PDB file of C-alpha atoms in Angstrom:
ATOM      1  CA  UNK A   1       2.408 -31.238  51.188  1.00  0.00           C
ATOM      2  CA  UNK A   2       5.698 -32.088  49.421  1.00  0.00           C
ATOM      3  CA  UNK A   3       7.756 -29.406  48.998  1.00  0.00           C
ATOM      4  CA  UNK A   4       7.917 -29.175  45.245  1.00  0.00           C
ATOM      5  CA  UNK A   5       4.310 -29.231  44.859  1.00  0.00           C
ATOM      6  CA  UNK A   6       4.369 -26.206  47.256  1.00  0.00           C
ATOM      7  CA  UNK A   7       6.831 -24.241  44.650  1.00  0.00           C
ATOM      8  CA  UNK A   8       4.889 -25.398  41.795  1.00  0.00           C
ATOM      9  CA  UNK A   9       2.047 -23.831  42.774  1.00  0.00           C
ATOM     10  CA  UNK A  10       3.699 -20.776  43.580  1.00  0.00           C
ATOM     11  CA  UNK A  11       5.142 -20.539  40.154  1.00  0.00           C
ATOM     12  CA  UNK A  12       1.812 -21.475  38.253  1.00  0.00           C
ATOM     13  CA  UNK A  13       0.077 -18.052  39.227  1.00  0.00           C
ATOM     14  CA  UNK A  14       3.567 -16.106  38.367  1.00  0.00           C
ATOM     15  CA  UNK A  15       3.707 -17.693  35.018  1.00  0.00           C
ATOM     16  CA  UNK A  16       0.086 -17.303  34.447  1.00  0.00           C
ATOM     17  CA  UNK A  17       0.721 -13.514  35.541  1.00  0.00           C
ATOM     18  CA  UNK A  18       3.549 -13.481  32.896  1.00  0.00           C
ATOM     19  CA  UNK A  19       1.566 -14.718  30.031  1.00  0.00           C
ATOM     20  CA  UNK A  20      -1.210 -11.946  30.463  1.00  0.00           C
ATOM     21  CA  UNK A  21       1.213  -8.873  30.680  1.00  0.00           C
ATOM     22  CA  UNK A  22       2.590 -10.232  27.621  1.00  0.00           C
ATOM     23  CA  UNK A  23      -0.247 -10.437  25.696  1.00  0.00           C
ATOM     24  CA  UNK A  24      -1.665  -7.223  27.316  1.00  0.00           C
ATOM     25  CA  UNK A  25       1.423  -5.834  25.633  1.00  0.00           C
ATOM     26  CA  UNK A  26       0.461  -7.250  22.403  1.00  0.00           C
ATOM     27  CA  UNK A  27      -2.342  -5.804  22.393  1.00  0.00           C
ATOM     28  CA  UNK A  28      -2.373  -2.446  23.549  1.00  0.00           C
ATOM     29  CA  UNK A  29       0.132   0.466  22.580  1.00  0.00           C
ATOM     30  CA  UNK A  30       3.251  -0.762  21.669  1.00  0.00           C
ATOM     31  CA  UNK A  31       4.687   0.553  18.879  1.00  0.00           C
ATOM     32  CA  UNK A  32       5.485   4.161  18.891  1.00  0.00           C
ATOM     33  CA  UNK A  33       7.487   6.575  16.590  1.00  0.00           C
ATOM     34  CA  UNK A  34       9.821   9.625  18.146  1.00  0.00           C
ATOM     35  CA  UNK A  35       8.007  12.596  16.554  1.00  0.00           C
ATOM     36  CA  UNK A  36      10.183  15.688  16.962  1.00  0.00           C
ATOM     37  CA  UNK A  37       8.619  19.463  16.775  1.00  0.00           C
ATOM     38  CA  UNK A  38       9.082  21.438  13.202  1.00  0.00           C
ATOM     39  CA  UNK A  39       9.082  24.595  11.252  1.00  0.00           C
ATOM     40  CA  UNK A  40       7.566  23.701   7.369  1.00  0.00           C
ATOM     41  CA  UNK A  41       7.747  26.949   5.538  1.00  0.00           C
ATOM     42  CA  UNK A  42       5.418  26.402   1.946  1.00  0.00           C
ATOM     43  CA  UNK A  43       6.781  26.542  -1.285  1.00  0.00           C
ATOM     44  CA  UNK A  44       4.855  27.102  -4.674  1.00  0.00           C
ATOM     45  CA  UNK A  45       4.977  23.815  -6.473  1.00  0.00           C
ATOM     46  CA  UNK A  46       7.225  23.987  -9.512  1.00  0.00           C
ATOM     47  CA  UNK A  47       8.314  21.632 -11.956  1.00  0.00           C
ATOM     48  CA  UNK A  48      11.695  22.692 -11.382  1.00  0.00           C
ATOM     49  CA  UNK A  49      12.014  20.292  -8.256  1.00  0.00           C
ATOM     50  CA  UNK A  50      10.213  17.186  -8.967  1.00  0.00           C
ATOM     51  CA  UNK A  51      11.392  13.638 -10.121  1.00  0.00           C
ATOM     52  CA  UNK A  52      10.371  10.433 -10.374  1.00  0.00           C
ATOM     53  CA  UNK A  53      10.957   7.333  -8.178  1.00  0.00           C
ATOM     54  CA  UNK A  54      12.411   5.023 -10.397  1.00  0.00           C
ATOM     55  CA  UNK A  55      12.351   2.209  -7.690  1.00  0.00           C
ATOM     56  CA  UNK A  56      10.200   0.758  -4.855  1.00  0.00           C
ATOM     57  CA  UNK A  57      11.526   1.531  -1.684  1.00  0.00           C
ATOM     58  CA  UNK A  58      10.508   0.798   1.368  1.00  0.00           C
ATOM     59  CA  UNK A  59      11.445   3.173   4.933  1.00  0.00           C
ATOM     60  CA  UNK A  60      11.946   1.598   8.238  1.00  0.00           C
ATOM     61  CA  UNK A  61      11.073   4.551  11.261  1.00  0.00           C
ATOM     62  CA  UNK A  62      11.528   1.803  14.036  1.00  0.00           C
ATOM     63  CA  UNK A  63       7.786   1.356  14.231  1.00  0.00           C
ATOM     64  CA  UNK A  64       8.213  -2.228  12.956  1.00  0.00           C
ATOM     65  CA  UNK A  65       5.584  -0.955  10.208  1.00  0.00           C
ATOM     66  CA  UNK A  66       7.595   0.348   7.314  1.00  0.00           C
ATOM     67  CA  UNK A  67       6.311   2.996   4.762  1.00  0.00           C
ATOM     68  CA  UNK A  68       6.552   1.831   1.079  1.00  0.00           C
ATOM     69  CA  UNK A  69       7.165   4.176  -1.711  1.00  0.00           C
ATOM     70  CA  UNK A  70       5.754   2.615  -5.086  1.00  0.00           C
ATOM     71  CA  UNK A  71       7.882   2.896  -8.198  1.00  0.00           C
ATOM     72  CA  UNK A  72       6.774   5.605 -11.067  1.00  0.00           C
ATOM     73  CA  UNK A  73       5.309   7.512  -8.129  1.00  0.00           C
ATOM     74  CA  UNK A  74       5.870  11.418  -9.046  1.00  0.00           C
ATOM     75  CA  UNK A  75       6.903  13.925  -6.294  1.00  0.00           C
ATOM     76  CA  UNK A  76       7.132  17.207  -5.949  1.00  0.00           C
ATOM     77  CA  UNK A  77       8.672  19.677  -3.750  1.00  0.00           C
ATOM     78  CA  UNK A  78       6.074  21.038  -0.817  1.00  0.00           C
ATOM     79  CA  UNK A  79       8.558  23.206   0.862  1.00  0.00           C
ATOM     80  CA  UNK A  80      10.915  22.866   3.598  1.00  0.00           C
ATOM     81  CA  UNK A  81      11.918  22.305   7.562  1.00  0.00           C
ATOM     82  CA  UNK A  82      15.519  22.655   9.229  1.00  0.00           C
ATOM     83  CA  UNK A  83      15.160  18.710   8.747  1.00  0.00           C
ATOM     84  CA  UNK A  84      15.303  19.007   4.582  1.00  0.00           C
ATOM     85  CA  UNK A  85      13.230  19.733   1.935  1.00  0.00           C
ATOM     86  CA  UNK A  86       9.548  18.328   1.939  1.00  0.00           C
ATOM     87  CA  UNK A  87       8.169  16.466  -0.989  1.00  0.00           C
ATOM     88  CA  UNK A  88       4.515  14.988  -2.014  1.00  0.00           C
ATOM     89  CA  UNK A  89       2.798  12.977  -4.306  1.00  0.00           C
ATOM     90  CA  UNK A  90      -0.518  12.493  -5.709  1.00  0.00           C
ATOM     91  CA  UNK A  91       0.128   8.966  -6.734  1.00  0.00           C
ATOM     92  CA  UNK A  92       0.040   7.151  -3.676  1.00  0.00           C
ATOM     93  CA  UNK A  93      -0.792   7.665   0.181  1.00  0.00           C
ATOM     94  CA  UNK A  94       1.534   8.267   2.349  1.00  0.00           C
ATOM     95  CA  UNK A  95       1.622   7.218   5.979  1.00  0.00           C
ATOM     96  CA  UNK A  96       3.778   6.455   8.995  1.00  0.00           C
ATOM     97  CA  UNK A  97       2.467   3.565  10.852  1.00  0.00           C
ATOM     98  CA  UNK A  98       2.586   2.801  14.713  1.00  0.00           C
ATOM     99  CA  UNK A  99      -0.168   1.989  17.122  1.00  0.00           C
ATOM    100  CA  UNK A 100      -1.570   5.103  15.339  1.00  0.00           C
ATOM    101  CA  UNK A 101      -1.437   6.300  11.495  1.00  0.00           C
ATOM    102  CA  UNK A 102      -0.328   9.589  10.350  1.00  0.00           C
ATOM    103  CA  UNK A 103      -0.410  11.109   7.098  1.00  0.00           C
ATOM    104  CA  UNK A 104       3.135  11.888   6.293  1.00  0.00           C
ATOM    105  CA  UNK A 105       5.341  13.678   3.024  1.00  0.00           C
ATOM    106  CA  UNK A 106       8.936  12.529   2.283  1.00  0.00           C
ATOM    107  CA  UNK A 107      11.650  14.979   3.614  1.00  0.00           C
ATOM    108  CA  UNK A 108      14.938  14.587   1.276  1.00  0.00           C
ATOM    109  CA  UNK A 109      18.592  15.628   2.162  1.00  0.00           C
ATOM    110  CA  UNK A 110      19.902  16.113  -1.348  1.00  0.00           C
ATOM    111  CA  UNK A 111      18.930  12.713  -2.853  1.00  0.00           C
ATOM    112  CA  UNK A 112      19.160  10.768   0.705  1.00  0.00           C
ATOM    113  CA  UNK A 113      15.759  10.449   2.791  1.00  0.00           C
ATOM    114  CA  UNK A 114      16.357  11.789   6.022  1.00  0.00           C
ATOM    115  CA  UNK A 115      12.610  10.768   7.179  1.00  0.00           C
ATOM    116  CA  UNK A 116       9.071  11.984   7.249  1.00  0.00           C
ATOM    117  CA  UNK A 117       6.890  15.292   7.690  1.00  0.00           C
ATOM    118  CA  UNK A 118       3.924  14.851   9.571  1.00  0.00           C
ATOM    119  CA  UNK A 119       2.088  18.037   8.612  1.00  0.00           C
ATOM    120  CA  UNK A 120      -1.323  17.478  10.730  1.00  0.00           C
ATOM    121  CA  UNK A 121       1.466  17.273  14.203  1.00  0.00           C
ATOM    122  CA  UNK A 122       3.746  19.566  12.642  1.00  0.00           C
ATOM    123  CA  UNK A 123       6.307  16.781  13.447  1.00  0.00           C
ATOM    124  CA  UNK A 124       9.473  15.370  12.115  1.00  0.00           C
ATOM    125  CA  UNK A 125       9.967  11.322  12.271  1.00  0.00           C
ATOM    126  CA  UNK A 126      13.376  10.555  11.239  1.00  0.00           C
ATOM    127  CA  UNK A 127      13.954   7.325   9.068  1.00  0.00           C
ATOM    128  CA  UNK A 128      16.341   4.502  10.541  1.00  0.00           C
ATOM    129  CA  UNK A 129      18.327   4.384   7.308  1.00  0.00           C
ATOM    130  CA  UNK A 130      19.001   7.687   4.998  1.00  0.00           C
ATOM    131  CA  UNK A 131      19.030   5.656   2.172  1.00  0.00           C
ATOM    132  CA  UNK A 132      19.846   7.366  -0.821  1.00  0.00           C
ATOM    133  CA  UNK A 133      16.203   7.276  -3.214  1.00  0.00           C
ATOM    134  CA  UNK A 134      16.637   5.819  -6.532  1.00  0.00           C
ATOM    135  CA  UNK A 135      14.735   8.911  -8.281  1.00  0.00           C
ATOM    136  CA  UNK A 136      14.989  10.635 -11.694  1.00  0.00           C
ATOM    137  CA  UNK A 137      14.991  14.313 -11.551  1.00  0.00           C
ATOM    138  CA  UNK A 138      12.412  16.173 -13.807  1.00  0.00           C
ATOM    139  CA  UNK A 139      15.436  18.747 -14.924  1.00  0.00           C
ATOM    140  CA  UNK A 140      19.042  18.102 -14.317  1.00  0.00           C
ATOM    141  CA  UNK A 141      19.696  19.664 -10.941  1.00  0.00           C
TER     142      UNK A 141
ATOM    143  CA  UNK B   1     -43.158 -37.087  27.610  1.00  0.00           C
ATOM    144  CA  UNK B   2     -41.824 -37.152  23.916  1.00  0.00           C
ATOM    145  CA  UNK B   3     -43.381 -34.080  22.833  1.00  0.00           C
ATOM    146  CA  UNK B   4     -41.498 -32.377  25.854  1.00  0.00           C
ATOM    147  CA  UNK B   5     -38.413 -34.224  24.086  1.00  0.00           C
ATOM    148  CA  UNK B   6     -38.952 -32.671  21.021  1.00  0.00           C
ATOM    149  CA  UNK B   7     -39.068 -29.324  22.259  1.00  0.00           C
ATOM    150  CA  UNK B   8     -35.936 -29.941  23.976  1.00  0.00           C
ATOM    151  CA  UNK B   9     -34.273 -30.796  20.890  1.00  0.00           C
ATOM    152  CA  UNK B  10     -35.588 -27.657  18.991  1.00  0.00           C
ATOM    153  CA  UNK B  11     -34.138 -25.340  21.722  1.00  0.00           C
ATOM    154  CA  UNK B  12     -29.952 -25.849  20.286  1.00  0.00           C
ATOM    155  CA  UNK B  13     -31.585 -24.713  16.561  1.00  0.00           C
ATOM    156  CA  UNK B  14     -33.705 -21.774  17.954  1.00  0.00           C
ATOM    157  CA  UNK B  15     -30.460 -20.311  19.753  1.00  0.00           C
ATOM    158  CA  UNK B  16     -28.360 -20.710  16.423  1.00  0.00           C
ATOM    159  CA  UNK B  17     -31.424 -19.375  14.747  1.00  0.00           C
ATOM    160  CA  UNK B  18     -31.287 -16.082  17.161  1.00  0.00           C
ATOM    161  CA  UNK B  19     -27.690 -15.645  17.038  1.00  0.00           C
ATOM    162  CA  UNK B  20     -27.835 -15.417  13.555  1.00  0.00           C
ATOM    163  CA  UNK B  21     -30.225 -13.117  13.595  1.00  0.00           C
ATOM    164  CA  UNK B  22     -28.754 -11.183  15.687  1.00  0.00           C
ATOM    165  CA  UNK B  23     -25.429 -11.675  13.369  1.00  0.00           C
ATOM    166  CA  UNK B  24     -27.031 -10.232  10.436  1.00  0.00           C
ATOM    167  CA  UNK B  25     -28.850  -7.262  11.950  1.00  0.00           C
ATOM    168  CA  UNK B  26     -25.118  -6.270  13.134  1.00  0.00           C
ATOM    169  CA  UNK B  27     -24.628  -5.473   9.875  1.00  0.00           C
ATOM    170  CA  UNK B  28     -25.309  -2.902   7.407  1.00  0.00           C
ATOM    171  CA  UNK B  29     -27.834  -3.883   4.779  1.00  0.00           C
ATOM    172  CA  UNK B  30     -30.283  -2.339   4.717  1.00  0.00           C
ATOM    173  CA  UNK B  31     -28.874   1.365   2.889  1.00  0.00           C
ATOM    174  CA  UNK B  32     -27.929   1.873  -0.615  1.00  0.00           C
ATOM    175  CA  UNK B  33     -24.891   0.800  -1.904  1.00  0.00           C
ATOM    176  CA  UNK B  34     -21.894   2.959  -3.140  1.00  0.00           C
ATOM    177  CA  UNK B  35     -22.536   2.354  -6.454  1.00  0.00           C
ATOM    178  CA  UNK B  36     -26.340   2.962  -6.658  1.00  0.00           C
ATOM    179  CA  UNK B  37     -25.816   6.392  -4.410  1.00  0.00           C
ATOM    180  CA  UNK B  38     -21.868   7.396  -6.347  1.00  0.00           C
ATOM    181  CA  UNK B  39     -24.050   8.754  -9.318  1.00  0.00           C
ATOM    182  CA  UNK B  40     -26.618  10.934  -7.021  1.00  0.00           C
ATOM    183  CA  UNK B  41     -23.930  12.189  -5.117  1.00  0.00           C
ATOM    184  CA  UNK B  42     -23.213  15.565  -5.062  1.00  0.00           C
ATOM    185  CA  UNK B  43     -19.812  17.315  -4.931  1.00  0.00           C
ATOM    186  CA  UNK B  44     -18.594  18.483  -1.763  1.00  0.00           C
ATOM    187  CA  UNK B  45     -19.645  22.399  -1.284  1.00  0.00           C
ATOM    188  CA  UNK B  46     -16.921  25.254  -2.187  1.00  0.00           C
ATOM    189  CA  UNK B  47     -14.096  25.196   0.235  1.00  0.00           C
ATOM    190  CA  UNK B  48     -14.668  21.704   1.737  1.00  0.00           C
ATOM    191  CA  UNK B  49     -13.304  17.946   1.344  1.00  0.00           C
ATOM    192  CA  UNK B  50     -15.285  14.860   1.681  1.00  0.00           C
ATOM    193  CA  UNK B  51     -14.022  11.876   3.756  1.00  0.00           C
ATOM    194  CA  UNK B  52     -15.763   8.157   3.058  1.00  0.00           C
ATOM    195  CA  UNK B  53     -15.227   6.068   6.191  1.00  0.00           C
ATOM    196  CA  UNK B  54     -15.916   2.287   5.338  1.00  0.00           C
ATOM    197  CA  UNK B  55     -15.898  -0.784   6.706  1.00  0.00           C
ATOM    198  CA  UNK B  56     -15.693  -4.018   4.608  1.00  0.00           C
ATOM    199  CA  UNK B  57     -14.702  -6.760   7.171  1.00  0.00           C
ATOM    200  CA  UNK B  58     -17.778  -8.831   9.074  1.00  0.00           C
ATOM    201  CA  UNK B  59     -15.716 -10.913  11.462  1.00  0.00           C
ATOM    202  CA  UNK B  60     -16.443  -9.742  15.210  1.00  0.00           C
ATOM    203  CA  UNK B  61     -19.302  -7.714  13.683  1.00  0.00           C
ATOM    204  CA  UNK B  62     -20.520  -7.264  17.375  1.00  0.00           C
ATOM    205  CA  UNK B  63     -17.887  -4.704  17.841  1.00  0.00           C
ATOM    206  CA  UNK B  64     -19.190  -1.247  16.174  1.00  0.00           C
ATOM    207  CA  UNK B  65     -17.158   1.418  17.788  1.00  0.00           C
ATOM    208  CA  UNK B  66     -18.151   4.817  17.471  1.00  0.00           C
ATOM    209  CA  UNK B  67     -15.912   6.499  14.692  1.00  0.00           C
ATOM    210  CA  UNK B  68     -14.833  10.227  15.331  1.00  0.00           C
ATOM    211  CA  UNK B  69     -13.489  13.263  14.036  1.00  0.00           C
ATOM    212  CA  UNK B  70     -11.644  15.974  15.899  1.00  0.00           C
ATOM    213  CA  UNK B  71     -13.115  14.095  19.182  1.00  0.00           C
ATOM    214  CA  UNK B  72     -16.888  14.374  17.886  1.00  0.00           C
ATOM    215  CA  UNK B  73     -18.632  10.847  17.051  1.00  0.00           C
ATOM    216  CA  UNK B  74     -19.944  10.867  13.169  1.00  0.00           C
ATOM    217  CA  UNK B  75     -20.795   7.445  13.154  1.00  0.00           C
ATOM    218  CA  UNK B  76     -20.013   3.530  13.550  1.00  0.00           C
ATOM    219  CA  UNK B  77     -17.932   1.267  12.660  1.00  0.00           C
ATOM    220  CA  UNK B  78     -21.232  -1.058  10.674  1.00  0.00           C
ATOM    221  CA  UNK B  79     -19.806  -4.431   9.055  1.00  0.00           C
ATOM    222  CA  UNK B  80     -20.063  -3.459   5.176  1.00  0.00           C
ATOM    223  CA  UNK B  81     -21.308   0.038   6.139  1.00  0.00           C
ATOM    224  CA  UNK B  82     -20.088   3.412   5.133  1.00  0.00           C
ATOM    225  CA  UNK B  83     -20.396   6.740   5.736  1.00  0.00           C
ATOM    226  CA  UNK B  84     -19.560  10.162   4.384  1.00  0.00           C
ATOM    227  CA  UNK B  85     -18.695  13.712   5.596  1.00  0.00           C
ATOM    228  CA  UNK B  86     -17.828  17.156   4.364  1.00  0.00           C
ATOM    229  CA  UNK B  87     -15.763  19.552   6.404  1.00  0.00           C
ATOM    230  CA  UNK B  88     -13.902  22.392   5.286  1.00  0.00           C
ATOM    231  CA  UNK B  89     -10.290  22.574   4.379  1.00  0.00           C
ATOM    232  CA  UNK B  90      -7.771  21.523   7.329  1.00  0.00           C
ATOM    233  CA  UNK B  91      -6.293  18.941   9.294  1.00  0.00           C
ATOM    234  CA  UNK B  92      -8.285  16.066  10.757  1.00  0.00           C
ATOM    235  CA  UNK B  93      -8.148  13.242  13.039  1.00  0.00           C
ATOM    236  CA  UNK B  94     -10.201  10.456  12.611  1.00  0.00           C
ATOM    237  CA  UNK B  95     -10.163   7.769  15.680  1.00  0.00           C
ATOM    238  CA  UNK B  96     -11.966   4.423  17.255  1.00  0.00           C
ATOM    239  CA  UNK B  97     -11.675   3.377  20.594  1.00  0.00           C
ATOM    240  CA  UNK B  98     -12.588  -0.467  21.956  1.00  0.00           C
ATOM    241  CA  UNK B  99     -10.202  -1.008  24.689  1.00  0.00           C
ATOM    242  CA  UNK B 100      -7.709   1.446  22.820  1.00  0.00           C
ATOM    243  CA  UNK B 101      -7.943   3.738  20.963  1.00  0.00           C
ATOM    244  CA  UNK B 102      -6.448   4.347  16.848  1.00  0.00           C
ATOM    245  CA  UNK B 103      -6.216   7.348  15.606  1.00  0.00           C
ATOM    246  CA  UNK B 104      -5.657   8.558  12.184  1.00  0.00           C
ATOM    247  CA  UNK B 105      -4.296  11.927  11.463  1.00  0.00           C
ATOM    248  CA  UNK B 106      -4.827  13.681   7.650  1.00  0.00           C
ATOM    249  CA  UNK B 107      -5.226  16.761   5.690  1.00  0.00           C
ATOM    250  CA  UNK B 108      -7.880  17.470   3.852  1.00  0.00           C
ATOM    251  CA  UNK B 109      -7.882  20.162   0.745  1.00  0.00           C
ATOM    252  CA  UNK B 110     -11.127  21.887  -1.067  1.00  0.00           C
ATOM    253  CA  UNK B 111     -12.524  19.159  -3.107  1.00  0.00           C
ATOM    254  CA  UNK B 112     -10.932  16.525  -2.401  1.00  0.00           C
ATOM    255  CA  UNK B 113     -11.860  13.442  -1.532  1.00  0.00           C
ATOM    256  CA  UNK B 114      -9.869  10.660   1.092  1.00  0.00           C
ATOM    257  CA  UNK B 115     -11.140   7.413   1.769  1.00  0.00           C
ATOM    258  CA  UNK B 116     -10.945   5.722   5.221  1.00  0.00           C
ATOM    259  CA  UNK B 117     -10.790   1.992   5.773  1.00  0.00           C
ATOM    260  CA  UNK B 118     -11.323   0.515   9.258  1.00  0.00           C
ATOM    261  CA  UNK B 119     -10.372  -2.389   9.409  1.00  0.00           C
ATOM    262  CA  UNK B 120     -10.223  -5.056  12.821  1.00  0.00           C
ATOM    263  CA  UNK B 121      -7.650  -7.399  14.563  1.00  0.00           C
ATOM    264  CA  UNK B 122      -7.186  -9.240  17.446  1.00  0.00           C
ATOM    265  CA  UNK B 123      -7.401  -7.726  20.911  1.00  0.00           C
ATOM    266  CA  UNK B 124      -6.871  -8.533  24.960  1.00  0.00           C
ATOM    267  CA  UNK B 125     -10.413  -8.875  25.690  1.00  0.00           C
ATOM    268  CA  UNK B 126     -12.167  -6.856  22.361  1.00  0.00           C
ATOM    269  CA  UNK B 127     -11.073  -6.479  19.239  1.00  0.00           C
ATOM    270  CA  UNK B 128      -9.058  -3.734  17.993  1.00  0.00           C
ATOM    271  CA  UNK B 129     -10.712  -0.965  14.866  1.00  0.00           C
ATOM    272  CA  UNK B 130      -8.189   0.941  13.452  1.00  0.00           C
ATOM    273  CA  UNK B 131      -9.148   3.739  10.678  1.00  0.00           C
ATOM    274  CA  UNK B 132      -6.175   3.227   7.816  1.00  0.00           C
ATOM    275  CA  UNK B 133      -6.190   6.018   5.053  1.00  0.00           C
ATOM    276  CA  UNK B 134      -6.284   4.220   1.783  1.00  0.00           C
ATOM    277  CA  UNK B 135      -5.578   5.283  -2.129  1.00  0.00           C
ATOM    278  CA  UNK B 136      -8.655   6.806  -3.877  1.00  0.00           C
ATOM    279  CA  UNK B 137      -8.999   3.555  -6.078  1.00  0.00           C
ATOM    280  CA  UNK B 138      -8.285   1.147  -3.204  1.00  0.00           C
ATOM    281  CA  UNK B 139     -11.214   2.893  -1.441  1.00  0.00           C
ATOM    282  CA  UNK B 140     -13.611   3.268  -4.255  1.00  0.00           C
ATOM    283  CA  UNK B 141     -13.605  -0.691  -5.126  1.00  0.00           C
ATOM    284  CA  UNK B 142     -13.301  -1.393  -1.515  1.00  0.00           C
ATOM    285  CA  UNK B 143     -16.569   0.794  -0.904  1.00  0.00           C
ATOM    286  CA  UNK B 144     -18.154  -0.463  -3.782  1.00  0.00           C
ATOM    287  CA  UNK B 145     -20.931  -2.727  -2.295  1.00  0.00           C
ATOM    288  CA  UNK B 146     -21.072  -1.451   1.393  1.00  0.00           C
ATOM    289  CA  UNK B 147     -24.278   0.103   2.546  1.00  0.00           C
ATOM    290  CA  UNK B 148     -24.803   3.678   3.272  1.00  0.00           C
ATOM    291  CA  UNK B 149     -25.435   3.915   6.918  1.00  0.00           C
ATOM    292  CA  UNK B 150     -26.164   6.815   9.275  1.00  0.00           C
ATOM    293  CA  UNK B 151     -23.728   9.456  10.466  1.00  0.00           C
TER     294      UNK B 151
END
């Protein structure tokens, strides 16, 4: 047998061997999302601390699956964690998206999202950009 | 000799016959829809939520994973199916498993109502159902015409 055909069909069973780990990596759990421990303390909801998102946005967490936030959506202050203060909306879902799907609330430093509260893990998922929100407060702040 | 010929010929039609049969029973049609049962339904009782969990898509309709909640199965994934459960107040995860599993975690408050999409894509060997919470009117006209099945 000729030496090269010797290699070659050494390196058709490696490559073949390649090709499925890759797609067994497609396909199985992949994309993940740090999630890190948190304290939310509640807070009465009060018109005081709301506004108005006066653009779309849309929130990388390094999932590859970013989190939109629809324009005219109204939020309004949930409470807080050492992370920021917690806001929600009734307007539109809100979810961070990996291999899995959790529910999720914006957390806000000032007017800059720091990232999301996951309040079913009582979890913290910080955003790969604090981008600053384009929002409208209720009442001047 | 020809007759034997003929019911050679019949046997490729009588296998697409049966695997369309067996297609359709896959999926759900045989329950009310949404809409006829929306108007019968009654609220959720005092203290408790009500989740829909729906599936529109047909494709790979042969994979019907068992949906559940907080680790107890409350029904399938049926092609064009739905189904419907109350629980009380709290925090919920909803999950599917073919050769992984999804999982879906939300809250639910008295009264309210979430709507649960599961929806398919490609896998290694099966494919993949993953439960995607969806906005109340995304849900509602998604849900619109699938069947009520058991949960």
């Amino acid at each position: 047998m000729p030496p090269e055909f010797d290699k070659r069909l050494r390196v058709g069973p490696a490559l073949l061997g390649a090709a499925f780990m890759s797609l067994a990596s497609c396909a199985f759990d992949i994309s993940r999302v740090t999630r890190t421990p948190t304290t939310f303390q509640a807070q009465a909801a009060s018109e005081d601390r709301a506004w108005t998102l006066t653009q779309d946005e849309s929130i990388g967490v390094g999932s590859g699956f970013p989190t939109r936030l629809r324009q005219g959506t109204h939020w309004q202050l949930a409470g807080h964690i050492p992370e920021g203060d917690v806001y929600r909306t009734s307007d539109q879902i809100i979810t961070v998206e990996a291999s899995n799907i959790f529910e999720a609330m914006v957390v806000l430093q000032g007017d800059k999202l720091a990232g999301f509260y996951l309040p079913v893990e009582h979890s913290f998922v910080v955003a790969t950009d604090k981008v600053v929100l384009p929002i409208q407060w209720r009442k001047q702040q | 000799m020809t007759r034997s010929r003929l019911h050679l010929a019949a046997v490729p039609n009588l296998l697409l016959a049966l695997l369309g049969l067996v297609l359709l029973a896959g999926c759900a049609t045989s329950g009310q829809t949404y809409s006829q049962l929306q108007t019968n339904l009654s609220p959720p009782a005092e203290g408790q939520g009500r989740i829909f969990i729906y599936r529109t898509i047909v494709l790979g309709a042969a994979v019907q994973p068992s949906v559940k909640v907080n680790d107890t199965v409350v029904g399938s994934a049926v092609p064009r199916g739905f189904f419907y459960i109350d629980r009380p107040a709290g925090d919920y995860t909803i999950s599917t498993a073919t050769e992984v599993t999804r999982t879906l975690s939300l809250t639910l408050t008295p009264g309210q109502v979430r709507y649960v999409r599961l929806n398919i894509g490609m896998g290694f060997f099966v494919g993949h159902v993953w439960p995607e919470l969806v906005d109340d009117s995304e849900g509602q006209k998604d849900i619109a015409d699938c069947h009520l099945v058991k949960s």
